[in-house]
Amino acid sequence: MGKVWFVGAGPGAVDMITVRGRELLARAGAILYAGSLVSPRHLDFAPEGCVCADSSAMTLDEMVAWLVEQAGRHTTVIRLQTGDPSLYGALPEMVRPLTRAGVQVEVVAGVPSFAAAAAAAMESLTLPESVQTVILTRAPGRTPMPDGERLRELARHGTTLCLHLSITLWPVIREELFAAGWPASAPVVVVGKATWPQEERIVRGALADIEEACRQADVRSQAMILLGPALGACQVDAAPHSRLYAPEFGHGFRSSRET
Ligand code: SAH
């Protein structure tokens, strides 16, 4: 039996996959890729004769059956998914039946889309003294939120929020954030298709007008919504600096200096 590797492809551009992920693709016997979100250009890294299938139209059972069958034929089988496999990637649902079928599994991290979005927009998701926590979440859509994770409860912390799978849910987002006390003027940054060549879009606005701005920029899918008081700090001279790099702040790699 071969091994199935869950490999994070990163946010989109082919050169955003890790070196480890690319090297695995280069020796793969079979690749099952999430064609709705992963660019088929990644398959250019695969060797000649590699069996490639798009999972977009498959059910979970069909994907598992495909991976088990291919693991019976090839040493290296890859499930290539968007961003990092630990976020909204249906990892446990696939790992459990594969393990039950006697297939070895390993995971390779990928650059998550929230990080790619922050980089594209040149945003820091943390800011000294004001924001030291980042919440990776989503708005409730067809998938309801678990108890204790309602957006209005998470938003009450006033920290950075990265909303996945939520670009069509602006009315809910506004309702939840207003209920948490956020003003209509709260800054929002939306990054559509971060790192995708020619397709990346960065839209800035406030809670009140961002939906319209996204419509005008034609950002309707595969978008990351960033919210919170840390946004815009690269453009503001008065933003506080990290203590880590202050001359008087000594640590294991540098002793403190008198100022
Ligand atoms: N595992 C992925 C997330 C999968 S859920 C990760 O680590 O990022 C799919 C959601 O991720 C999309 O609805 C969108 O919110 C976000 N996303 C994925 N790729 C993106 C990209 N290139 N730019 C912006 N958002 C992206």
mmCIF file of N, CA, C and O and ligand atoms in Angstrom, residues 11-12 37 82-85 87-89 111-114 117 163-166 191-196 222-224, ligand 1:
data_model
loop_
_atom_site.group_PDB
_atom_site.id
_atom_site.type_symbol
_atom_site.label_atom_id
_atom_site.label_comp_id
_atom_site.label_asym_id
_atom_site.label_seq_id
_atom_site.Cartn_x
_atom_site.Cartn_y
_atom_site.Cartn_z
ATOM 1 N N PRO A 11 -2.503 29.462 -1.434
ATOM 2 C CA PRO A 11 -3.690 30.235 -1.802
ATOM 3 C C PRO A 11 -4.037 30.267 -3.286
ATOM 4 O O PRO A 11 -5.149 30.619 -3.646
ATOM 5 N N GLY A 12 -3.112 29.960 -4.165
ATOM 6 C CA GLY A 12 -3.482 30.018 -5.583
ATOM 7 C C GLY A 12 -2.309 29.976 -6.532
ATOM 8 O O GLY A 12 -2.147 29.027 -7.292
ATOM 9 N N LEU A 37 -10.933 25.137 -6.394
ATOM 10 C CA LEU A 37 -10.151 26.150 -5.685
ATOM 11 C C LEU A 37 -8.650 26.084 -5.968
ATOM 12 O O LEU A 37 -7.925 27.030 -5.690
ATOM 13 N N THR A 82 -6.662 23.424 -1.184
ATOM 14 C CA THR A 82 -6.339 24.840 -1.164
ATOM 15 C C THR A 82 -5.826 25.300 0.205
ATOM 16 O O THR A 82 -6.253 24.792 1.238
ATOM 17 N N GLY A 83 -4.926 26.259 0.186
ATOM 18 C CA GLY A 83 -4.428 26.855 1.426
ATOM 19 C C GLY A 83 -3.726 25.827 2.275
ATOM 20 O O GLY A 83 -2.851 25.095 1.806
ATOM 21 N N ASP A 84 -4.135 25.771 3.540
ATOM 22 C CA ASP A 84 -3.594 24.793 4.476
ATOM 23 C C ASP A 84 -4.670 23.756 4.797
ATOM 24 O O ASP A 84 -5.831 24.131 5.006
ATOM 25 N N PRO A 85 -4.295 22.472 4.849
ATOM 26 C CA PRO A 85 -5.314 21.433 5.051
ATOM 27 C C PRO A 85 -6.030 21.489 6.403
ATOM 28 O O PRO A 85 -7.079 20.870 6.560
ATOM 29 N N LEU A 87 -7.571 23.958 7.765
ATOM 30 C CA LEU A 87 -8.674 24.917 7.843
ATOM 31 C C LEU A 87 -9.750 24.585 6.813
ATOM 32 O O LEU A 87 -9.490 24.652 5.600
ATOM 33 N N TYR A 88 -10.942 24.255 7.273
ATOM 34 C CA TYR A 88 -12.099 23.984 6.403
ATOM 35 C C TYR A 88 -11.736 23.016 5.263
ATOM 36 O O TYR A 88 -12.115 23.237 4.120
ATOM 37 N N GLY A 89 -10.971 21.987 5.616
ATOM 38 C CA GLY A 89 -10.462 21.101 4.563
ATOM 39 C C GLY A 89 -11.016 19.684 4.596
ATOM 40 O O GLY A 89 -10.545 18.835 3.847
ATOM 41 N N VAL A 111 0.434 27.471 2.732
ATOM 42 C CA VAL A 111 0.224 28.868 3.124
ATOM 43 C C VAL A 111 -1.284 29.109 3.180
ATOM 44 O O VAL A 111 -1.974 28.940 2.172
ATOM 45 N N PRO A 112 -1.820 29.469 4.331
ATOM 46 C CA PRO A 112 -3.267 29.664 4.413
ATOM 47 C C PRO A 112 -3.695 30.968 3.743
ATOM 48 O O PRO A 112 -2.925 31.925 3.680
ATOM 49 N N SER A 113 -4.933 31.009 3.278
ATOM 50 C CA SER A 113 -5.373 32.181 2.515
ATOM 51 C C SER A 113 -5.448 33.442 3.373
ATOM 52 O O SER A 113 -5.284 34.541 2.864
ATOM 53 N N PHE A 114 -5.671 33.295 4.692
ATOM 54 C CA PHE A 114 -5.738 34.527 5.502
ATOM 55 C C PHE A 114 -4.370 35.213 5.501
ATOM 56 O O PHE A 114 -4.284 36.444 5.442
ATOM 57 N N ALA A 117 -3.801 36.806 2.074
ATOM 58 C CA ALA A 117 -4.622 38.017 1.932
ATOM 59 C C ALA A 117 -3.975 39.182 2.676
ATOM 60 O O ALA A 117 -3.893 40.303 2.161
ATOM 61 N N LEU A 163 -12.587 36.288 7.997
ATOM 62 C CA LEU A 163 -13.793 35.519 7.660
ATOM 63 C C LEU A 163 -13.597 34.757 6.354
ATOM 64 O O LEU A 163 -13.368 35.346 5.296
ATOM 65 N N HIS A 164 -13.698 33.438 6.462
ATOM 66 C CA HIS A 164 -13.648 32.553 5.297
ATOM 67 C C HIS A 164 -15.071 32.306 4.812
ATOM 68 O O HIS A 164 -16.027 32.409 5.588
ATOM 69 N N LEU A 165 -15.210 31.893 3.578
ATOM 70 C CA LEU A 165 -16.473 31.348 3.055
ATOM 71 C C LEU A 165 -17.661 32.281 3.295
ATOM 72 O O LEU A 165 -18.774 31.828 3.487
ATOM 73 N N SER A 166 -17.420 33.585 3.322
ATOM 74 C CA SER A 166 -18.463 34.495 3.796
ATOM 75 C C SER A 166 -18.781 35.643 2.845
ATOM 76 O O SER A 166 -19.598 36.505 3.179
ATOM 77 N N VAL A 191 -9.873 40.624 0.225
ATOM 78 C CA VAL A 191 -8.929 40.226 -0.825
ATOM 79 C C VAL A 191 -9.533 39.052 -1.580
ATOM 80 O O VAL A 191 -9.788 37.991 -1.011
ATOM 81 N N GLY A 192 -9.793 39.271 -2.847
ATOM 82 C CA GLY A 192 -10.322 38.223 -3.711
ATOM 83 C C GLY A 192 -9.178 37.525 -4.422
ATOM 84 O O GLY A 192 -8.256 38.171 -4.913
ATOM 85 N N LYS A 193 -9.215 36.203 -4.416
ATOM 86 C CA LYS A 193 -8.226 35.377 -5.127
ATOM 87 C C LYS A 193 -6.790 35.841 -4.876
ATOM 88 O O LYS A 193 -6.004 36.072 -5.815
ATOM 89 N N ALA A 194 -6.452 35.959 -3.619
ATOM 90 C CA ALA A 194 -5.093 36.387 -3.245
ATOM 91 C C ALA A 194 -4.052 35.517 -3.949
ATOM 92 O O ALA A 194 -4.182 34.289 -3.969
ATOM 93 N N THR A 195 -3.081 36.163 -4.525
ATOM 94 C CA THR A 195 -1.912 35.589 -5.250
ATOM 95 C C THR A 195 -2.226 35.014 -6.634
ATOM 96 O O THR A 195 -1.307 34.652 -7.363
ATOM 97 N N TRP A 196 -3.511 34.896 -7.010
ATOM 98 C CA TRP A 196 -3.808 34.363 -8.359
ATOM 99 C C TRP A 196 -3.364 35.406 -9.390
ATOM 100 O O TRP A 196 -3.827 36.555 -9.331
ATOM 101 N N GLN A 222 -14.311 33.215 -3.488
ATOM 102 C CA GLN A 222 -12.918 32.983 -3.088
ATOM 103 C C GLN A 222 -12.272 34.266 -2.566
ATOM 104 O O GLN A 222 -11.261 34.732 -3.092
ATOM 105 N N ALA A 223 -12.882 34.798 -1.521
ATOM 106 C CA ALA A 223 -12.376 36.058 -0.978
ATOM 107 C C ALA A 223 -12.229 35.961 0.533
ATOM 108 O O ALA A 223 -12.995 35.279 1.201
ATOM 109 N N MET A 224 -11.220 36.641 1.050
ATOM 110 C CA MET A 224 -10.989 36.698 2.494
ATOM 111 C C MET A 224 -11.417 38.063 2.999
ATOM 112 O O MET A 224 -11.044 39.082 2.406
HETATM 113 N N1 SAH B 1 -7.879 25.646 3.623
HETATM 114 C C1 SAH B 1 -8.082 26.972 3.097
HETATM 115 C C2 SAH B 1 -9.489 27.470 3.342
HETATM 116 C C3 SAH B 1 -10.541 26.684 2.604
HETATM 117 S S1 SAH B 1 -12.142 27.358 2.788
HETATM 118 C C4 SAH B 1 -7.032 27.925 3.657
HETATM 119 O O1 SAH B 1 -6.135 27.498 4.393
HETATM 120 O O2 SAH B 1 -7.079 29.096 3.336
HETATM 121 C C5 SAH B 1 -12.283 28.338 1.328
HETATM 122 C C6 SAH B 1 -12.246 29.810 1.696
HETATM 123 O O3 SAH B 1 -10.907 30.222 1.878
HETATM 124 C C7 SAH B 1 -12.801 30.725 0.607
HETATM 125 O O4 SAH B 1 -14.192 30.865 0.715
HETATM 126 C C8 SAH B 1 -12.112 32.016 0.943
HETATM 127 O O5 SAH B 1 -12.717 32.661 2.035
HETATM 128 C C9 SAH B 1 -10.754 31.524 1.403
HETATM 129 N N2 SAH B 1 -9.769 31.520 0.298
HETATM 130 C C10 SAH B 1 -9.202 30.435 -0.287
HETATM 131 N N3 SAH B 1 -8.302 30.832 -1.214
HETATM 132 C C11 SAH B 1 -8.302 32.189 -1.198
HETATM 133 C C12 SAH B 1 -7.570 33.183 -1.913
HETATM 134 N N4 SAH B 1 -6.641 32.861 -2.824
HETATM 135 N N5 SAH B 1 -7.831 34.479 -1.642
HETATM 136 C C13 SAH B 1 -8.745 34.820 -0.722
HETATM 137 N N6 SAH B 1 -9.450 33.934 -0.001
HETATM 138 C C14 SAH B 1 -9.243 32.628 -0.240
#
